[in-house]
XYZ file of C-alpha atoms in Angstrom:
512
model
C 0.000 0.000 0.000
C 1.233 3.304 -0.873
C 1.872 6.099 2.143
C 2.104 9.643 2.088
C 6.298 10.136 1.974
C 7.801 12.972 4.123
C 6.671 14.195 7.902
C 2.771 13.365 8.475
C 3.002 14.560 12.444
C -0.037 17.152 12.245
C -2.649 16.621 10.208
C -5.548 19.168 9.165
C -8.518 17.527 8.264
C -11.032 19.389 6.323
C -14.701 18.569 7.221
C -16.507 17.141 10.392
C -18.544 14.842 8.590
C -18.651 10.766 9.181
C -15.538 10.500 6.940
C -13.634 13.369 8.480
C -14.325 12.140 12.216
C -13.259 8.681 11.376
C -9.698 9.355 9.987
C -9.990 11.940 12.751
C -9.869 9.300 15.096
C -7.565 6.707 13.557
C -4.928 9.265 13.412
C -5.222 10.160 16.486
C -4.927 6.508 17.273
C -1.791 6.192 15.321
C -0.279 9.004 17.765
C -0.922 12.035 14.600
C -1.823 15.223 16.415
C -5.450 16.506 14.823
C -7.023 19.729 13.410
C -10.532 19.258 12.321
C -11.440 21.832 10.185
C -15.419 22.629 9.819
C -17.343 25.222 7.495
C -20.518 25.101 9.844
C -21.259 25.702 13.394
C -20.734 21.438 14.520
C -20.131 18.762 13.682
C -22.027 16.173 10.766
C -21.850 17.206 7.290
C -24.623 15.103 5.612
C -25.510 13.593 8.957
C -26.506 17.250 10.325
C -29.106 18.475 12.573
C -31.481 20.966 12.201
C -33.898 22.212 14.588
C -37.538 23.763 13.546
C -39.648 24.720 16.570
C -39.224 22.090 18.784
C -38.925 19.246 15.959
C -35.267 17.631 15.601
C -33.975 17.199 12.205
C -31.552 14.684 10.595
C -30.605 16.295 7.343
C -28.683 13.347 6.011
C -28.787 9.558 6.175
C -31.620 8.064 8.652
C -30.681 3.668 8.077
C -27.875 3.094 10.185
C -25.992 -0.423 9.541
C -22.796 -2.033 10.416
C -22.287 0.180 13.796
C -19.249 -1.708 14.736
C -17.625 0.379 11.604
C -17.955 3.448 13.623
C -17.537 1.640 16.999
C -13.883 0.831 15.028
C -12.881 4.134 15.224
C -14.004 4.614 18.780
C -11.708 2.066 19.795
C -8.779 3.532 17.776
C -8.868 6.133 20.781
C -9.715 3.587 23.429
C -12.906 4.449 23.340
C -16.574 3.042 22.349
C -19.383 3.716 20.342
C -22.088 1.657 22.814
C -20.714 3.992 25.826
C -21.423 7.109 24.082
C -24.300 6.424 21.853
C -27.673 4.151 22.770
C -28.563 1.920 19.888
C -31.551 0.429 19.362
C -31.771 -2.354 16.837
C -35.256 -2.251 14.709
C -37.353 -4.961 14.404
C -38.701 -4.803 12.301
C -35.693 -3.495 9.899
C -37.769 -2.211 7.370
C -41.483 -2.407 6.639
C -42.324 -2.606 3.035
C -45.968 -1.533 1.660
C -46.911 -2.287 -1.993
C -49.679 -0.947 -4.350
C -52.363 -3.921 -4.326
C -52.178 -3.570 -0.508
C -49.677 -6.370 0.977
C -47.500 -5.975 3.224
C -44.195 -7.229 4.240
C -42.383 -6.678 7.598
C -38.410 -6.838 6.871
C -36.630 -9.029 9.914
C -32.497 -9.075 9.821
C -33.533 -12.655 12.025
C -33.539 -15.287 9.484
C -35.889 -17.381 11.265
C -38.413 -14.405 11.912
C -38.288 -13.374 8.057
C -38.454 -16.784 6.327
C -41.903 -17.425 8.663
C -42.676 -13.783 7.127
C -41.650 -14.487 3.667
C -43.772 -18.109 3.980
C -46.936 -16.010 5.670
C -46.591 -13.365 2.785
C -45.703 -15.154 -0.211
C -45.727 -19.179 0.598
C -43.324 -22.225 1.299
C -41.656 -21.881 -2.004
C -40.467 -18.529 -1.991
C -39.503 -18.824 2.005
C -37.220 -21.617 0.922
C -35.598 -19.585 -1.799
C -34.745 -16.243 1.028
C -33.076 -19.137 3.148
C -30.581 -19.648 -0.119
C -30.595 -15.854 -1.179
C -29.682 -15.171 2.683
C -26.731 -17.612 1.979
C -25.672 -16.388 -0.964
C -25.537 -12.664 0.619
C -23.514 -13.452 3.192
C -20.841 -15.318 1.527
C -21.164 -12.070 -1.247
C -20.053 -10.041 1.606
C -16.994 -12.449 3.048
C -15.618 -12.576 -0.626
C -15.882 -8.420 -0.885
C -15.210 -7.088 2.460
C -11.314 -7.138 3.130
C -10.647 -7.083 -0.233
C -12.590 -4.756 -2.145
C -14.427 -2.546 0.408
C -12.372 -2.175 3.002
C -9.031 -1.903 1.170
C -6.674 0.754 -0.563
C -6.040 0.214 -4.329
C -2.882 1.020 -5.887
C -3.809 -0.882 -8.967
C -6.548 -2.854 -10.464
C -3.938 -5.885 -10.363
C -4.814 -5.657 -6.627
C -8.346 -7.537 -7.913
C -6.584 -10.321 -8.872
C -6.874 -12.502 -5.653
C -8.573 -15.306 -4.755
C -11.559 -13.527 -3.555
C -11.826 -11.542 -6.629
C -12.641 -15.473 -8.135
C -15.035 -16.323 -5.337
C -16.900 -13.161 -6.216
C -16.568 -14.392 -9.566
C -18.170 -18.122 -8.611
C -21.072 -16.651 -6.501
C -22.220 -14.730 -9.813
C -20.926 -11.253 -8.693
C -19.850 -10.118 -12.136
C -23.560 -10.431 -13.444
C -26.631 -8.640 -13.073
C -28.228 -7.803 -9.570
C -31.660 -8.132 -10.853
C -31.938 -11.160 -12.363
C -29.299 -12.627 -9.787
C -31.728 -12.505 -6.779
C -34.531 -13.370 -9.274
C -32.823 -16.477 -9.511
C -33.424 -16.907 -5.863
C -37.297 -15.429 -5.206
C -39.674 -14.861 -7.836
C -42.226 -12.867 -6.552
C -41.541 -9.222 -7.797
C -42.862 -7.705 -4.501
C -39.735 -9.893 -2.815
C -37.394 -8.849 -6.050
C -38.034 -5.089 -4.703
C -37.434 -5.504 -1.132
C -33.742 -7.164 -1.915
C -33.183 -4.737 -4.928
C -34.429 -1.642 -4.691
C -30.641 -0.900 -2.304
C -28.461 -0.513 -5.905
C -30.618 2.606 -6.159
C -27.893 4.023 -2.856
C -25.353 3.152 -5.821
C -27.046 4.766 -8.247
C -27.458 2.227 -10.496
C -31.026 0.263 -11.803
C -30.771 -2.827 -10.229
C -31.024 -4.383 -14.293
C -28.092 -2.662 -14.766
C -26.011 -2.795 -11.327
C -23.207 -5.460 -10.590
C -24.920 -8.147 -8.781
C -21.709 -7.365 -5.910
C -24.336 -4.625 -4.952
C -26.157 -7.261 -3.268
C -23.718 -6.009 -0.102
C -25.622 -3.587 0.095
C -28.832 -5.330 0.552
C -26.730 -7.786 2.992
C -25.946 -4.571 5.053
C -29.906 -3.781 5.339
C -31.420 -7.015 5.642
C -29.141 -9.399 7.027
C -26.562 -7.305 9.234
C -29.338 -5.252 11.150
C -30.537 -1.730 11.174
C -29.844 0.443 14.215
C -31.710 3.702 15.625
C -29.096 6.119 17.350
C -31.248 7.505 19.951
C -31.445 11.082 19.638
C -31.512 10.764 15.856
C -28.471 10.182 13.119
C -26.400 13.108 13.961
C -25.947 11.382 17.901
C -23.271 9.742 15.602
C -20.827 12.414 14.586
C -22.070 14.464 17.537
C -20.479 11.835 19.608
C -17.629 11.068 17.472
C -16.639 14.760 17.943
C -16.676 14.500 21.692
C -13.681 11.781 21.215
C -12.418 12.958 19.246
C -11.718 16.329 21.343
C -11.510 14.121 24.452
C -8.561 12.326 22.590
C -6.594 15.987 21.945
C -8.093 16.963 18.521
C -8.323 20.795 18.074
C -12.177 20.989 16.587
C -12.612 24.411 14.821
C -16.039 25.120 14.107
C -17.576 28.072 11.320
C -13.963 27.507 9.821
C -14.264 27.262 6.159
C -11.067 26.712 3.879
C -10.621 28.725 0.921
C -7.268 27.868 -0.124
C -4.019 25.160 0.422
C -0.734 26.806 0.683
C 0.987 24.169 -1.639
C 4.655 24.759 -3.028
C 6.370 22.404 -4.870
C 3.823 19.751 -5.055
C 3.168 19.565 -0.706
C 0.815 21.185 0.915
C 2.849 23.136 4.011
C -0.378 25.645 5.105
C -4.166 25.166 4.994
C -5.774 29.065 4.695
C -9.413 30.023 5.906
C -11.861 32.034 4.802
C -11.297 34.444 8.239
C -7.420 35.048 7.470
C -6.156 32.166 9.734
C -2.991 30.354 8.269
C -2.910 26.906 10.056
C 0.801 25.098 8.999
C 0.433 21.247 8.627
C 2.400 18.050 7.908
C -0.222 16.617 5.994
C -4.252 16.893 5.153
C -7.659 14.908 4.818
C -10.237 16.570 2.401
C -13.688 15.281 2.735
C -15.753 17.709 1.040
C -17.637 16.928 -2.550
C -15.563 16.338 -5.112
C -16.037 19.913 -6.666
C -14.729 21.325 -3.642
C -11.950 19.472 -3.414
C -10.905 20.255 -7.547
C -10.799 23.572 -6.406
C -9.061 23.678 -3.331
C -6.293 21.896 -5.490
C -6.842 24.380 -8.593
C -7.537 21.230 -11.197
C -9.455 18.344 -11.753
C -7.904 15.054 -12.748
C -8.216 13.619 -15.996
C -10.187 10.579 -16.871
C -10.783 9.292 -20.209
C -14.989 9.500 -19.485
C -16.570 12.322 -17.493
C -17.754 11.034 -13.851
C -21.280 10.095 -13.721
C -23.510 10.638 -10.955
C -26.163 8.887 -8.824
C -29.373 10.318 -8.849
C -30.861 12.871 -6.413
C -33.906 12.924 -4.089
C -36.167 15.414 -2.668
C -37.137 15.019 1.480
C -39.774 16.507 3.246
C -39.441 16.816 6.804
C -42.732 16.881 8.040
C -43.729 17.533 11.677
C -47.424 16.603 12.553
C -49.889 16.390 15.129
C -50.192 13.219 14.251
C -49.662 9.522 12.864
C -50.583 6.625 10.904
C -50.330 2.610 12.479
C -49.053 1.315 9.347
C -45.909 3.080 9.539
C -42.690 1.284 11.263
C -39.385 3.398 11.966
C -38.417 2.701 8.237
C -41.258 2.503 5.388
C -41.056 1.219 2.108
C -44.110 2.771 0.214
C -43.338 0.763 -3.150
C -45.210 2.050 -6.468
C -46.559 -0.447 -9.203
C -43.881 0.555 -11.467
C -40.251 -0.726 -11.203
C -38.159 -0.686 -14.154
C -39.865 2.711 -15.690
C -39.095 4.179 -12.264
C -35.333 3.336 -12.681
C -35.343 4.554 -16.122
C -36.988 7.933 -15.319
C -34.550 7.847 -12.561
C -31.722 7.539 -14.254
C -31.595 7.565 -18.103
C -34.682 10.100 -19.250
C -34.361 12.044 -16.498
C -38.108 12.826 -15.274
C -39.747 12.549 -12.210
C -41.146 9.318 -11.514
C -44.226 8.980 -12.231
C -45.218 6.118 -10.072
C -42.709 6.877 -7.726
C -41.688 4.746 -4.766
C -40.830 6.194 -1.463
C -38.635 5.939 2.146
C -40.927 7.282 4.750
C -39.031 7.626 8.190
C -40.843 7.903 11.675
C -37.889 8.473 14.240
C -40.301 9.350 16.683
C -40.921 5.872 16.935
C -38.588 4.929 18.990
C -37.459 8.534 20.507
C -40.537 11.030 20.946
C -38.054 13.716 22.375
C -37.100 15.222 18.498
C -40.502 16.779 18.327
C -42.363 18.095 20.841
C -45.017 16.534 23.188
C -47.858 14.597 21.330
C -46.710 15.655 17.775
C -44.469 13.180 15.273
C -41.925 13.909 13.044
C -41.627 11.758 9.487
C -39.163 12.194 6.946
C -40.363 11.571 3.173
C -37.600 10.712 0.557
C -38.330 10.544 -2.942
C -35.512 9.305 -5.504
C -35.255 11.837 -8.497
C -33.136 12.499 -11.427
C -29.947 14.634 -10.660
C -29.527 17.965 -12.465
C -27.237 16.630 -15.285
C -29.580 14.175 -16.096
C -33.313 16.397 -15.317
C -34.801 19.277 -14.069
C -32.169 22.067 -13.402
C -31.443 23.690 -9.968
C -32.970 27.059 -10.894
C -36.086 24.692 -12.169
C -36.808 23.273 -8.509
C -35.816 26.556 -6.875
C -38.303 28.262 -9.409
C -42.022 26.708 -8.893
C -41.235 23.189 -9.368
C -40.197 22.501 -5.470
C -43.688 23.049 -4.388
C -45.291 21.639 -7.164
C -43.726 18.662 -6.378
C -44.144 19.004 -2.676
C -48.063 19.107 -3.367
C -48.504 16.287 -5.436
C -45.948 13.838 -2.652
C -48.571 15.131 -0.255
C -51.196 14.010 -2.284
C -49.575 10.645 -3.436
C -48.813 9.924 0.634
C -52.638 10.348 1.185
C -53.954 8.126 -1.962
C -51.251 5.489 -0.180
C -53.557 5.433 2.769
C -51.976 8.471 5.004
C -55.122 9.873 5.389
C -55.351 14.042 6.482
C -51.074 13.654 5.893
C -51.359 17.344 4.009
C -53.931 18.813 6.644
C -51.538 17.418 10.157
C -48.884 19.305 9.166
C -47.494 22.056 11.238
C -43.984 22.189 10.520
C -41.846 21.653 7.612
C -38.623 21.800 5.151
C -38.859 20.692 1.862
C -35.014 19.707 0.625
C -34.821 19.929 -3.179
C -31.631 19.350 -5.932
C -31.820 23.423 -5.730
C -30.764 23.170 -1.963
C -28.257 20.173 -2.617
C -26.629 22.085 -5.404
C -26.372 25.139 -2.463
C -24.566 22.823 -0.359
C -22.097 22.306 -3.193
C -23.169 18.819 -4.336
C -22.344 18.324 -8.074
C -25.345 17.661 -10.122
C -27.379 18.313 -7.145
C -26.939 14.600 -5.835
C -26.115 14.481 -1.919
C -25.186 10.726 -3.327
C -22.336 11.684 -5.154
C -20.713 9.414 -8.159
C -22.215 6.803 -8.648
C -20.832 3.159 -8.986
C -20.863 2.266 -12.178
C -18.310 -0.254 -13.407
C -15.487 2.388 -13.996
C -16.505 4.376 -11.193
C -16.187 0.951 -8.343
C -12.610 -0.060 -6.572
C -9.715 0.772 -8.110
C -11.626 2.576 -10.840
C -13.305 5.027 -8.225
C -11.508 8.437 -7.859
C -8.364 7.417 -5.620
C -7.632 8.797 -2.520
C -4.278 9.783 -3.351
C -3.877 12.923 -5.074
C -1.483 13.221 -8.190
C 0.801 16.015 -7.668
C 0.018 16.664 -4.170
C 2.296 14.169 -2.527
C 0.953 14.802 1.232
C -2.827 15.105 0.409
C -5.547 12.143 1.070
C -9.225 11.849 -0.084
C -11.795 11.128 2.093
C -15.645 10.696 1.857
C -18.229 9.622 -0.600
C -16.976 10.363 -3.654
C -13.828 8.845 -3.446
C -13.263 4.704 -2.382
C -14.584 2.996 -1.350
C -18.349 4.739 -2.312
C -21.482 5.861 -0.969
C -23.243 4.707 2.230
C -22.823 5.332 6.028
C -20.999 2.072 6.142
C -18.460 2.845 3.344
C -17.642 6.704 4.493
C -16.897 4.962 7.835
C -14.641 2.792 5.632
C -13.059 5.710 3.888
C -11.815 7.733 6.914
C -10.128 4.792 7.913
C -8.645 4.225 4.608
C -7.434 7.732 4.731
C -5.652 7.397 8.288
C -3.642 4.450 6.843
C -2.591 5.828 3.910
C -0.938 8.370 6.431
C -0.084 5.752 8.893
C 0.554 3.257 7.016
C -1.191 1.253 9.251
C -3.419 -1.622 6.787
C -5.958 -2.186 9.773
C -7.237 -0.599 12.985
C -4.443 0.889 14.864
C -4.021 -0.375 18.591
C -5.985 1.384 21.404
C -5.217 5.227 22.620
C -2.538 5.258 25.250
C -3.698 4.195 29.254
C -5.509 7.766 29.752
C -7.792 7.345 27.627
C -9.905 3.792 28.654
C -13.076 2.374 27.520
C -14.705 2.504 30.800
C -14.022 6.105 31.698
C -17.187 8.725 31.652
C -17.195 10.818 28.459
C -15.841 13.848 27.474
């Protein structure tokens, strides 16, 4: 694995997001002293928090899976993710509703979910999740170490014996017809599918290695942080300041003092000049490009996954067939995907996430009153509608008719129960600096997956590392994690977690 040559003793990392906070803490594992560098007032990036009159927020990711990625980084300082953060694991997962009125409750238990799968669709199909349950797990033993969690210095580094297990298990063909092969109802098709669309890819069209994904959701578990996402990098931040980071929020970077190919000097917006051995960038790639005044060349232009609008939407009240996660599943499928991500128009049977956190924590809105979050997939800018479009009529346009779609689904009054709420469109993602106005970043297409993904080294600035979604290893909660660490060791040169934080900093001791 290739290091960062030269002195790497402080390191400035730019942006307190998941990414950020993780190679925040591995550093600081590996002995690095720590500047985290952030443009808003604390810490979270995606996984923010905003607060409306009493209602709590998460402006990023709500599925949490594969918490001992953070927990990881936690122990890189000696510390832990179950002290400082209480999980609850969701049970169901997921619930999934579809258009001629069935319903399917999503259990990570394989006993619970094949009696669901038998209830809902008969012995058959129950027999064929038992071998699609198999065949997801031993996806994700043959990918892990190898091709998630892994730095590439060349696509050579495939070319293990993994790389022809992957290869045996049908990893190299399509996702689609690769769990078809397992279930045949479509309804059950859609529940382990629909998770390519986090790649950005139509599950006809994705690499049936996606199927990690789904393994993540529906096999691994699905946690709640209680107090909502951001209790994540909110509590990552207090390690990592507990541990001796400097944390420096409202502290945006404008500009890397970089002479002869090595960054010496990171520069902010307010005049500050902070010298450095080394630094972490985690913003969007666009950011990045210009903080190092050029883009690198690749034969094809970088594609990206599509966008979504959310409405946050704090009521007076709620509806029994929601769980903590809802699937609210249209009759369409492949037109969806296709609207999605080739013609570029809204879908017009679309399906939808609808998040309750106030399930299982009624403190992020206020007493007697609900909060639900309501993502719809929809095509990026590049691809549809413009950002001056959405910011120009089209937002609420398409806020009404959502409203309208969630009652027809059977959320009867939805529209009239409102009393709060923020409607996020591409306009606002493209605000935030997101290019094509996709918070989802590039997608992972064939040439855009491992070694093919935009590296996290940095030609012609030697002492630079990527970090975050856009670079390896991709999109997801799970995979940022992945990427912070990633970035440490290319530092560190440390290939897996670095030993625990010196003796005054224990597992057991109160927090920060």
């Amino acid at each position: 694995m290739r290091t960062v040559p030269g002195p790497t003793d402080h390191v400035v990392v730019v942006g307190a997001g998941l990414a950020g906070l993780a190679a925040a803490l591995h550093l600081l594992g590996a002995g690095r002293r720590v500047t985290v560098l952030e443009r808003e007032a604390g810490p979270g990036g995606r996984a923010g928090r905003l607060e409306v009159d009493g209602y709590r927020l998460d402006t990023g990711p709500t599925v949490l899976t594969m918490p001992h990625l953070a927990d990881e980084a936690f122990a890189a300082v000696g510390d832990s993710l179950y002290r400082r953060v209480d999980l609850i694991p969701l049970h169901p997962a997921y619930r999934a509703l579809f258009a001629d009125g069935s319903r399917l409750d999503v259990h990570t238990d394989g006993d619970a979910m094949e009696d669901e799968v038998r209830r809902f669709a008969g012995g058959a199909e129950a027999a064929g999740y038992r071998r699609l349950r198999r065949w997801l797990e031993r996806v994700y033993r043959a990918q892990m170490r190898r091709f998630i969690d892994t730095n590439f210095d060349s696509p050579l580094q495939l070319l293990t014996p993994d790389l022809a297990r992957l290869a045996a298990l049908g990893g190299f063909g399509r996702l689609g017809p690769r769990i078809g092969s397992f279930v045949s109802d479509p309804r059950l098709r859609r529940v382990f599918s629909f998770q390519s669309l986090y790649a950005g890819v139509a599950p006809a069209r994705a690499l049936a290695a996606y199927a990690v994904i789904a393994y993540m959701d529906t096999v691994a578990g699905v946690w709640f942080p209680k107090g909502g996402m951001h209790a994540l990098p909110r509590a990552m931040a207090d390690a990592a300041a507990g541990a001796g980071a400097r944390l420096c929020w409202s502290a945006e970077v404008n500009a890397l003092e970089r002479p002869a190919g090595r960054v010496r000097a990171v520069r902010l917006a307010s005049g500050e000049r902070i010298v450095c051995d080394a630094v972490v960038l985690t913003p969007d790639l666009p950011v990045v490009h210009r903080l190092l005044g050029r883009a690198p060349r690749r034969p094809v232009p970088l594609r990206h996954s599509p966008s979504a609008v959310v409405l946050h939407a704090g009521t007076d009240r709620t509806w029994p067939q929601l769980a903590h996660h809802t699937l609210s599943f249209g009759t369409a499928w492949e037109r969806t995907f296709e609207e999605l991500t080739r013609t570029g128009e809204l879908m017009s049977d679309p399906s939808l996430l609808i998040t309750r956190p106030t399930t299982h924590d009624p403190s992020l809105a206020p007493d007697g009153r609900h909060l639900h979050y309501v993502l719809a997939p929809c095509p990026n800018t590049a691809t549809g509608p413009s950002a001056d479009s959405w910011r120009d009529g089209l937002g609420p346009r398409y806020r009404d008719s959502l409203l309208a779609e969630l009652e027809r689904r059977g959320l009867d009054g939805f529209g009239a129960s409102l009393e709060r709420e923020v409607l996020v469109t591409p306009a606002d993602w493209t605000a935030q600096g997101h290019a094509a106005g996709s918070p989802f970043s590039v997608s992972h297409t064939f040439a855009q997956t491992g070694p093919f993904r935009p590296r996290n080294l940095v030609r012609g600035a030697e002492n630079v590392v990527l970090a975050g979604c856009g670079t390896t290893p991709g999109v997801g909660v799970p995979t940022v994690l992945i990427s912070g660490k990633l970035a440490a060791a290319r530092l560190t040169g440390s290939r897996h977690t670095p030993p625990p934080w010196p003796e005054r900093r224990r597992a057991t001791d109160e927090p920060s």
